[in-house]
XYZ file of N, CA and C in Angstrom:
702
model
N 34.165 142.085 59.147
C 32.780 142.000 59.643
C 32.643 143.056 60.752
N 31.562 143.866 60.756
C 31.356 144.937 61.746
C 30.963 144.336 63.088
N 31.197 145.063 64.109
C 30.864 144.580 65.448
C 29.369 144.321 65.591
N 28.568 145.131 64.899
C 27.103 144.972 64.992
C 26.659 143.640 64.392
N 27.209 143.305 63.229
C 26.833 142.036 62.576
C 27.308 140.852 63.415
N 28.531 140.934 63.939
C 29.050 139.838 64.747
C 28.191 139.625 65.978
N 27.750 140.707 66.574
C 26.914 140.599 67.761
C 25.612 139.898 67.439
N 25.037 140.241 66.273
C 23.756 139.635 65.898
C 23.925 138.145 65.626
N 25.011 137.727 64.985
C 25.229 136.314 64.700
C 25.382 135.499 65.987
N 26.148 136.038 66.967
C 26.326 135.354 68.232
C 24.998 135.182 68.949
N 24.158 136.212 68.855
C 22.856 136.127 69.527
C 21.980 135.070 68.890
N 22.021 135.004 67.549
C 21.191 134.012 66.840
C 21.660 132.599 67.149
N 22.967 132.361 67.117
C 23.493 131.017 67.404
C 23.200 130.595 68.833
N 23.299 131.535 69.760
C 23.000 131.236 71.158
C 21.544 130.843 71.333
N 20.675 131.576 70.625
C 19.248 131.253 70.717
C 18.966 129.869 70.135
N 19.640 129.536 69.051
C 19.434 128.210 68.423
C 19.949 127.105 69.335
N 21.078 127.368 69.991
C 21.630 126.361 70.887
C 20.716 126.092 72.054
N 20.008 127.127 72.512
C 19.083 126.931 73.636
C 17.939 125.988 73.298
N 17.650 125.796 71.977
C 16.545 124.900 71.565
C 16.934 123.425 71.629
N 18.223 123.145 71.668
C 18.690 121.743 71.701
C 18.730 121.288 73.130
N 17.882 120.308 73.508
C 17.828 119.756 74.860
C 18.084 118.251 74.820
N 18.168 117.586 76.000
C 18.389 116.118 76.067
C 17.206 115.351 75.525
N 15.984 115.911 75.694
C 14.774 115.214 75.216
C 14.679 115.214 73.701
N 15.301 116.245 73.088
C 15.160 116.348 71.630
C 16.193 115.517 70.899
N 17.141 114.950 71.631
C 18.176 114.135 70.999
C 17.736 112.662 70.935
N 18.037 111.852 69.849
C 17.742 110.413 69.715
C 18.896 109.721 68.998
N 19.060 108.459 69.328
C 20.156 107.709 68.692
C 19.872 107.491 67.216
N 20.929 107.542 66.493
C 20.801 107.329 65.047
C 20.769 105.826 64.769
N 19.790 105.358 63.999
C 19.696 103.935 63.642
C 20.944 103.511 62.885
N 21.564 102.375 63.336
C 22.774 101.946 62.624
C 22.443 101.468 61.210
N 23.358 101.605 60.339
C 23.193 101.163 58.954
C 23.682 99.721 58.859
N 22.772 98.815 58.488
C 23.122 97.389 58.357
C 23.138 97.031 56.890
N 24.273 96.518 56.444
C 24.382 96.125 55.044
C 24.023 94.632 54.917
N 23.123 94.331 54.075
C 22.699 92.936 53.854
C 23.053 92.525 52.439
N 23.281 91.204 52.291
C 23.575 90.687 50.949
C 22.326 90.785 50.092
N 22.483 91.054 48.837
C 21.310 91.131 47.965
C 20.574 89.797 47.937
N 19.267 89.840 47.885
C 18.441 88.625 47.900
C 18.771 87.747 46.705
N 19.040 86.463 47.020
C 19.370 85.534 45.937
C 18.095 85.137 45.197
N 18.174 85.196 43.913
C 17.001 84.869 43.093
C 16.816 83.355 43.058
N 15.607 82.895 43.412
C 15.308 81.463 43.427
C 15.121 80.952 42.013
N 15.641 79.731 41.801
C 15.500 79.119 40.485
C 14.374 78.094 40.528
N 13.557 78.097 39.554
C 12.451 77.141 39.454
C 12.749 76.198 38.295
N 12.927 74.915 38.658
C 13.259 73.909 37.649
C 11.982 73.237 37.156
N 11.919 72.919 35.883
C 10.805 72.087 35.411
C 10.826 70.746 36.134
N 9.666 70.113 36.240
C 9.567 68.864 36.990
C 10.572 67.839 36.500
N 10.733 67.736 35.169
C 11.595 66.691 34.642
C 13.072 67.031 34.744
N 13.417 68.298 35.219
C 14.813 68.680 35.375
C 15.210 68.866 36.820
N 14.264 68.732 37.755
C 14.593 68.936 39.148
C 15.484 67.824 39.664
N 16.406 68.119 40.583
C 17.281 67.081 41.125
C 16.466 65.980 41.801
N 16.888 64.727 41.609
C 16.190 63.572 42.175
C 17.169 62.814 43.059
N 16.750 62.375 44.262
C 17.632 61.568 45.110
C 18.112 60.334 44.370
N 19.328 59.890 44.694
C 19.925 58.766 43.969
C 19.065 57.514 44.044
N 18.497 57.210 45.239
C 17.675 56.008 45.365
C 16.446 56.056 44.484
N 15.795 57.222 44.441
C 14.610 57.361 43.591
C 14.994 57.251 42.133
N 16.164 57.807 41.776
C 16.608 57.731 40.386
C 16.847 56.284 39.972
N 17.490 55.504 40.874
C 17.736 54.093 40.568
C 16.427 53.336 40.386
N 15.429 53.641 41.234
C 14.127 52.970 41.120
C 13.474 53.290 39.789
N 13.607 54.556 39.360
C 13.017 54.944 38.074
C 13.685 54.191 36.934
N 15.031 54.060 37.018
C 15.755 53.353 35.958
C 15.322 51.903 35.885
N 15.220 51.237 37.062
C 14.813 49.822 37.087
C 13.416 49.650 36.521
N 12.489 50.526 36.927
C 11.108 50.431 36.429
C 11.067 50.640 34.930
N 11.891 51.564 34.428
C 11.907 51.829 32.995
C 12.402 50.623 32.221
N 13.466 49.977 32.749
C 13.995 48.797 32.078
C 12.976 47.670 32.063
N 12.326 47.434 33.232
C 11.326 46.365 33.301
C 10.160 46.634 32.371
N 9.724 47.902 32.309
C 8.623 48.245 31.424
C 9.017 48.018 29.979
N 10.264 48.349 29.650
C 10.726 48.119 28.291
C 10.740 46.659 27.918
N 11.121 45.807 28.906
C 11.112 44.376 28.629
C 9.701 43.856 28.423
N 8.751 44.374 29.237
C 7.366 43.900 29.102
C 6.756 44.347 27.790
N 7.169 45.521 27.318
C 6.595 46.047 26.089
C 7.447 45.731 24.873
N 8.491 44.875 25.067
C 9.379 44.557 23.960
C 8.596 43.880 22.846
N 8.750 44.342 21.613
C 8.013 43.710 20.523
C 8.503 42.300 20.275
N 7.609 41.429 19.862
C 7.966 40.056 19.546
C 8.693 40.027 18.224
N 9.867 39.399 18.189
C 10.650 39.345 16.965
C 10.049 38.325 16.018
N 10.441 38.440 14.740
C 9.980 37.486 13.733
C 10.404 36.078 14.125
N 9.486 35.143 14.005
C 9.788 33.757 14.318
C 9.703 33.437 15.790
N 9.403 34.427 16.630
C 9.309 34.191 18.066
C 7.843 34.074 18.468
N 7.537 33.072 19.280
C 6.156 32.861 19.675
C 6.069 32.691 21.180
N 5.055 33.277 21.765
C 4.783 33.070 23.187
C 3.331 32.617 23.341
N 2.801 31.960 22.305
C 1.414 31.541 22.314
C 1.202 30.367 23.254
N 0.082 30.387 23.949
C -0.339 29.264 24.785
C -1.624 28.716 24.179
N -1.602 27.442 23.819
C -2.765 26.806 23.211
C -3.524 26.017 24.272
N -4.813 25.882 24.074
C -5.653 25.096 24.979
C -6.422 24.062 24.177
N -6.630 22.910 24.800
C -7.345 21.825 24.145
C -8.031 20.995 25.221
N -9.348 21.033 25.242
C -10.133 20.194 26.152
C -9.642 20.275 27.606
N -9.385 21.492 28.073
C -9.027 21.673 29.468
C -7.550 21.608 29.794
N -6.696 21.302 28.807
C -5.254 21.329 29.038
C -4.660 22.507 28.275
N -3.449 22.893 28.643
C -2.787 23.978 27.926
C -1.314 23.654 27.781
N -0.668 24.302 26.811
C 0.756 24.099 26.579
C 1.280 25.274 25.762
N 2.587 25.461 25.822
C 3.229 26.544 25.081
C 3.588 26.066 23.687
N 3.184 26.828 22.687
C 3.529 26.503 21.305
C 4.981 26.930 21.073
N 5.842 26.026 20.608
C 7.260 26.383 20.425
C 7.432 27.539 19.438
N 8.536 28.260 19.608
C 8.853 29.355 18.697
C 8.925 28.839 17.258
N 8.263 29.543 16.360
C 8.285 29.161 14.957
C 7.338 28.027 14.606
N 6.524 27.587 15.575
C 5.537 26.540 15.331
C 4.137 27.133 15.447
N 3.143 26.342 15.076
C 1.757 26.788 15.171
C 0.872 25.633 15.618
N -0.252 25.992 16.207
C -1.216 24.993 16.670
C -2.499 25.128 15.872
N -3.093 23.986 15.513
C -4.404 23.988 14.857
C -5.193 22.783 15.346
N -6.462 22.979 15.636
C -7.300 21.838 16.030
C -7.623 20.987 14.812
N -7.720 19.687 15.029
C -8.083 18.772 13.941
C -9.534 18.341 14.082
N -9.810 17.527 15.068
C -11.182 17.116 15.385
C -11.323 17.249 16.893
N -12.503 16.950 17.395
C -12.726 17.086 18.826
C -11.732 16.249 19.616
N -11.018 16.908 20.522
C -10.070 16.209 21.379
C -8.703 15.983 20.769
N -8.467 16.410 19.537
C -7.173 16.202 18.885
C -6.711 17.517 18.258
N -5.471 17.896 18.548
C -4.871 19.070 17.943
C -3.506 18.748 17.390
N -2.997 19.624 16.534
C -1.724 19.392 15.874
C -0.812 20.598 16.109
N 0.427 20.314 16.504
C 1.441 21.351 16.674
C 2.556 21.030 15.683
N 2.864 21.978 14.784
C 3.868 21.704 13.775
C 4.602 22.981 13.374
N 5.786 22.856 12.781
C 6.506 24.046 12.330
C 5.653 24.859 11.359
N 5.746 26.169 11.469
C 4.909 27.035 10.639
C 5.194 26.853 9.156
N 6.416 26.419 8.804
C 6.759 26.261 7.393
C 6.548 24.828 6.898
N 5.906 23.981 7.717
C 5.656 22.599 7.307
C 4.624 22.564 6.192
N 4.758 21.578 5.317
C 3.805 21.429 4.222
C 2.421 21.114 4.778
N 1.371 21.707 4.198
C 0.017 21.432 4.681
C -0.285 19.933 4.629
N -0.955 19.433 5.670
C -1.245 18.001 5.728
C -2.734 17.728 5.908
N -3.556 18.681 5.496
C -4.996 18.475 5.549
C -5.480 18.241 6.967
N -6.245 17.145 7.136
C -6.811 16.869 8.452
C -5.940 15.914 9.253
N -4.700 15.697 8.813
C -3.766 14.862 9.568
C -2.615 15.714 10.077
N -1.862 15.145 10.998
C -0.750 15.885 11.597
C 0.603 15.283 11.253
N 0.641 13.991 11.018
C 1.912 13.338 10.718
C 2.183 13.393 9.220
N 3.431 13.347 8.841
C 4.619 13.165 9.685
C 5.286 14.483 10.088
N 4.648 15.624 9.782
C 5.333 16.907 9.987
C 5.030 17.560 11.327
N 4.161 16.954 12.147
C 3.781 17.598 13.392
C 3.659 16.635 14.548
N 3.161 17.175 15.652
C 2.969 16.403 16.891
C 1.489 16.454 17.244
N 0.881 15.292 17.417
C -0.521 15.237 17.821
C -0.630 15.330 19.339
N -1.586 16.104 19.802
C -1.932 16.165 21.218
C -3.372 15.691 21.315
N -3.591 14.637 22.081
C -4.923 14.033 22.184
C -5.393 14.065 23.633
N -6.661 14.346 23.812
C -7.276 14.319 25.137
C -8.431 13.335 25.078
N -8.355 12.294 25.891
C -9.388 11.263 25.887
C -8.824 9.916 25.481
N -9.575 8.874 25.751
C -9.149 7.528 25.402
C -9.767 7.128 24.070
N -8.969 6.450 23.241
C -9.408 6.066 21.897
C -9.320 4.553 21.763
N -10.456 3.909 21.836
C -10.597 2.443 21.695
C -9.488 1.693 22.435
N -9.210 2.123 23.653
C -8.218 1.434 24.468
C -6.776 1.727 24.105
N -6.553 2.618 23.147
C -5.175 2.959 22.758
C -4.831 4.314 23.343
N -3.642 4.529 23.863
C -2.464 3.628 23.781
C -2.254 2.748 25.011
N -3.083 2.916 26.031
C -2.775 2.273 27.304
C -2.684 0.751 27.197
N -3.404 0.148 26.242
C -3.382 -1.312 26.123
C -2.290 -1.820 25.195
N -1.502 -0.908 24.623
C -0.516 -1.332 23.612
C 0.887 -0.815 23.897
N 1.092 -0.238 25.072
C 2.348 0.452 25.343
C 3.573 -0.454 25.253
N 3.437 -1.720 25.597
C 4.606 -2.587 25.668
C 4.675 -3.586 24.518
N 3.972 -3.295 23.456
C 4.014 -4.160 22.281
C 4.864 -3.514 21.188
N 5.578 -4.313 20.431
C 6.396 -3.782 19.340
C 5.540 -3.108 18.272
N 4.317 -3.578 18.115
C 3.440 -2.968 17.116
C 2.388 -2.070 17.778
N 2.679 -1.626 19.012
C 1.683 -0.840 19.736
C 1.797 0.654 19.523
N 2.501 1.088 18.487
C 2.743 2.515 18.270
C 1.567 3.242 17.628
N 0.556 2.508 17.124
C -0.583 3.187 16.500
C -1.825 2.341 16.587
N -2.960 2.993 16.395
C -4.224 2.264 16.372
C -4.224 1.285 15.212
N -3.734 1.739 14.067
C -3.622 0.883 12.889
C -2.144 0.823 12.524
N -1.494 -0.267 12.832
C -0.046 -0.372 12.642
C 0.333 -1.209 11.444
N -0.516 -1.256 10.445
C -0.227 -2.125 9.302
C 0.382 -1.388 8.122
N -0.034 -0.126 7.874
C 0.480 0.569 6.699
C 1.482 1.650 7.085
N 2.363 1.964 6.174
C 3.444 2.920 6.445
C 2.949 4.354 6.562
N 1.834 4.669 5.957
C 1.317 6.034 6.083
C 0.953 6.339 7.527
N 0.545 5.299 8.283
C 0.238 5.495 9.692
C 1.495 5.825 10.485
N 2.647 5.350 9.999
C 3.902 5.616 10.679
C 4.525 6.935 10.240
N 3.922 7.572 9.262
C 4.462 8.848 8.802
C 5.251 8.749 7.522
N 5.313 7.578 6.928
C 5.989 7.434 5.637
C 4.954 7.679 4.543
N 5.167 8.691 3.698
C 4.134 9.065 2.711
C 4.061 8.100 1.531
N 3.711 6.862 1.804
C 3.544 5.857 0.743
C 2.369 4.980 1.117
N 1.179 5.346 0.670
C -0.021 4.622 1.096
C -0.045 3.163 0.665
N 0.774 2.788 -0.317
C 0.763 1.399 -0.785
C 1.785 0.524 -0.069
N 2.711 1.151 0.672
C 3.749 0.379 1.355
C 3.210 -0.189 2.657
N 3.800 -1.261 3.079
C 3.414 -1.884 4.347
C 4.608 -1.928 5.285
N 4.307 -2.015 6.554
C 5.352 -2.061 7.569
C 6.065 -3.403 7.505
N 7.376 -3.346 7.487
C 8.164 -4.578 7.439
C 8.759 -4.961 8.783
N 8.847 -4.022 9.705
C 9.408 -4.336 11.028
C 8.989 -3.271 12.030
N 8.738 -3.711 13.274
C 8.450 -2.820 14.403
C 9.387 -3.197 15.545
N 9.864 -2.193 16.278
C 10.695 -2.520 17.430
C 10.546 -1.438 18.486
N 10.191 -1.868 19.698
C 10.102 -0.943 20.826
C 11.525 -0.627 21.286
N 11.904 0.652 21.233
C 13.291 1.026 21.522
C 13.464 1.795 22.832
N 12.406 2.334 23.392
C 12.527 3.089 24.651
C 11.280 2.877 25.483
N 11.497 2.611 26.770
C 10.375 2.418 27.688
C 10.772 3.054 29.020
N 10.112 4.164 29.372
C 10.476 4.913 30.574
C 9.228 5.378 31.305
N 9.406 5.592 32.603
C 8.380 6.251 33.407
C 8.836 7.698 33.654
N 8.003 8.648 33.320
C 8.340 10.058 33.465
C 7.233 10.771 34.254
N 7.418 12.061 34.459
C 6.424 12.895 35.120
C 6.125 14.089 34.226
N 4.851 14.356 34.004
C 4.419 15.499 33.196
C 3.522 16.373 34.053
N 3.973 17.559 34.373
C 3.222 18.496 35.217
C 2.761 17.832 36.516
N 3.634 17.044 37.103
C 3.306 16.400 38.376
C 2.510 15.122 38.246
N 2.162 14.732 37.018
C 1.391 13.507 36.796
C 2.325 12.396 36.314
N 2.128 11.141 36.766
C 2.921 10.035 36.228
C 2.584 9.823 34.754
N 3.626 9.577 33.968
C 3.440 9.412 32.524
C 4.330 8.283 32.028
N 3.851 7.600 30.982
C 4.636 6.555 30.328
C 5.203 7.122 29.031
N 6.499 6.906 28.808
C 7.130 7.331 27.554
C 7.565 6.092 26.794
N 7.255 6.081 25.491
C 7.656 4.984 24.630
C 8.172 5.532 23.298
N 9.099 4.763 22.691
C 9.590 5.095 21.351
C 9.730 3.798 20.567
N 9.391 3.852 19.292
C 9.469 2.697 18.404
C 10.242 3.055 17.138
N 10.940 2.078 16.606
C 11.534 2.192 15.275
C 10.648 1.390 14.327
N 10.134 2.061 13.314
C 9.201 1.431 12.378
C 9.840 1.445 10.995
N 9.952 0.263 10.398
C 10.591 0.142 9.086
C 9.551 -0.074 8.005
N 9.725 0.671 6.921
C 8.883 0.529 5.731
C 9.827 0.403 4.537
N 10.120 -0.833 4.141
C 11.074 -1.021 3.056
C 12.437 -0.501 3.481
N 12.965 0.435 2.729
C 14.285 0.985 3.035
C 14.220 2.165 3.994
N 13.023 2.595 4.376
C 12.854 3.741 5.264
C 12.550 3.267 6.681
N 13.169 3.931 7.646
C 12.898 3.664 9.056
C 12.582 4.988 9.735
N 11.458 5.034 10.419
C 11.041 6.257 11.106
C 10.893 5.973 12.595
N 10.899 7.038 13.386
C 10.752 6.913 14.831
C 9.380 7.413 15.253
N 8.738 6.651 16.096
C 7.465 7.054 16.696
C 7.722 7.310 18.166
N 7.309 8.477 18.664
C 7.478 8.819 20.084
C 6.097 9.077 20.686
N 5.921 8.656 21.935
C 4.606 8.769 22.557
C 4.737 8.988 24.063
N 3.936 9.907 24.574
C 3.764 10.107 26.012
C 2.295 9.848 26.349
N 2.063 9.070 27.398
C 0.700 8.773 27.826
C 0.583 9.120 29.311
N -0.360 10.042 29.622
C -0.615 10.450 31.002
C -1.965 9.856 31.385
N -1.996 8.728 32.101
C -3.255 8.008 32.314
C -4.290 8.767 33.126
N -3.887 9.464 34.221
C -4.917 10.072 35.058
C -5.505 11.339 34.442
N -4.906 11.828 33.356
C -5.493 12.956 32.623
C -5.953 12.548 31.233
N -5.712 11.274 30.870
C -6.074 10.750 29.547
C -5.523 11.634 28.433
N -4.241 11.980 28.530
C -3.590 12.844 27.549
C -2.491 12.053 26.839
N -2.452 12.167 25.511
C -1.429 11.528 24.694
C -0.733 12.582 23.846
N 0.586 12.552 23.831
C 1.390 13.359 22.908
C 2.112 12.366 22.009
N 2.027 12.623 20.689
C 2.327 11.547 19.751
C 2.966 12.132 18.504
N 4.133 11.617 18.127
C 4.748 12.011 16.849
C 5.107 10.761 16.068
N 4.882 10.815 14.775
C 5.155 9.660 13.914
C 5.947 10.137 12.701
N 7.212 9.782 12.657
C 8.027 10.134 11.499
C 8.579 11.544 11.532
N 8.407 12.274 12.611
C 8.959 13.622 12.702
C 10.482 13.535 12.769
N 11.158 14.426 12.058
C 12.624 14.386 11.987
C 13.246 14.461 13.385
N 14.348 13.736 13.542
C 15.013 13.679 14.852
C 15.472 15.053 15.324
N 15.735 15.977 14.428
C 16.230 17.294 14.839
C 15.192 18.067 15.665
N 13.948 17.595 15.646
C 12.900 18.260 16.416
C 12.685 17.634 17.794
N 13.481 16.625 18.146
C 13.243 15.925 19.416
C 13.282 16.876 20.614
N 14.271 17.764 20.660
C 14.384 18.678 21.803
C 13.182 19.608 21.879
N 12.688 20.039 20.725
C 11.513 20.923 20.703
C 10.280 20.191 21.206
N 10.129 18.933 20.807
C 8.983 18.144 21.275
C 9.085 17.920 22.784
N 10.292 17.673 23.279
C 10.477 17.510 24.727
C 10.045 18.774 25.471
N 10.386 19.954 24.919
C 9.973 21.223 25.537
C 8.453 21.370 25.524
N 7.832 20.967 24.441
C 6.379 21.022 24.347
C 5.741 20.167 25.444
N 6.238 18.947 25.610
C 5.692 18.063 26.651
C 5.924 18.679 28.027
N 7.101 19.271 28.238
C 7.401 19.878 29.526
C 6.538 21.082 29.852
N 5.942 21.709 28.827
C 5.101 22.889 29.059
C 3.643 22.545 29.319
N 3.289 21.267 29.225
C 1.892 20.863 29.428
C 1.412 21.225 30.827
N 0.191 21.776 30.883
C -0.458 22.057 32.155
C -1.762 21.290 32.180
N -1.837 20.332 33.099
C -2.934 19.383 33.122
C -3.838 19.662 34.324
N -5.116 19.292 34.235
C -6.035 19.483 35.363
C -5.670 18.564 36.516
N -5.923 19.066 37.722
C -5.667 18.253 38.917
C -6.870 17.368 39.194
N -6.631 16.127 39.525
C -7.731 15.196 39.802
C -7.538 14.544 41.157
């Protein structure tokens, strides 16, 4: 490099250096490294996390709702029948039908049709007093029916047969829906056949529950029917 060129370069660099002053200098901003922004996840409402307590409440509500909406199975009944101001639960597999004013019949759904009568395949529910019966006949051996002379009244399907013997076999004081009630049972003989008559009488509500000749295997069901009675308060 010639002396002339070197001289010119030194002069240029010196002139450039003179332009750099304290006022023209500034601190360099530090470089800060940050983690990349995490992408937020958006869950559908039905997939979002749920607190354990809320989840348990949802499960309980779902189970209860399922029970309330459970379909009724074949042969299952939750029917409530009403008759002249009283009500009662119709047993599973049974049905209720009104007969005449103040009298209804509850019997198994598969029972043979009995026209306008209820015995011997069903249970009569009566509201009201009928010519002084049963309250005036509760403690008599032949007090099981208004007409206690023929076997058809006792539930034996033989209109020509007559009753050969009556015997009061049960006499108890019970309570039906908080009301005092009299319970009676009779054994009624018609020739070689003997049937049982069962009766509940609730005097302050004038309600009678009455079965004549109904098979003994239904006794527990009839007891449940009586226990489900809801009577007016007086």
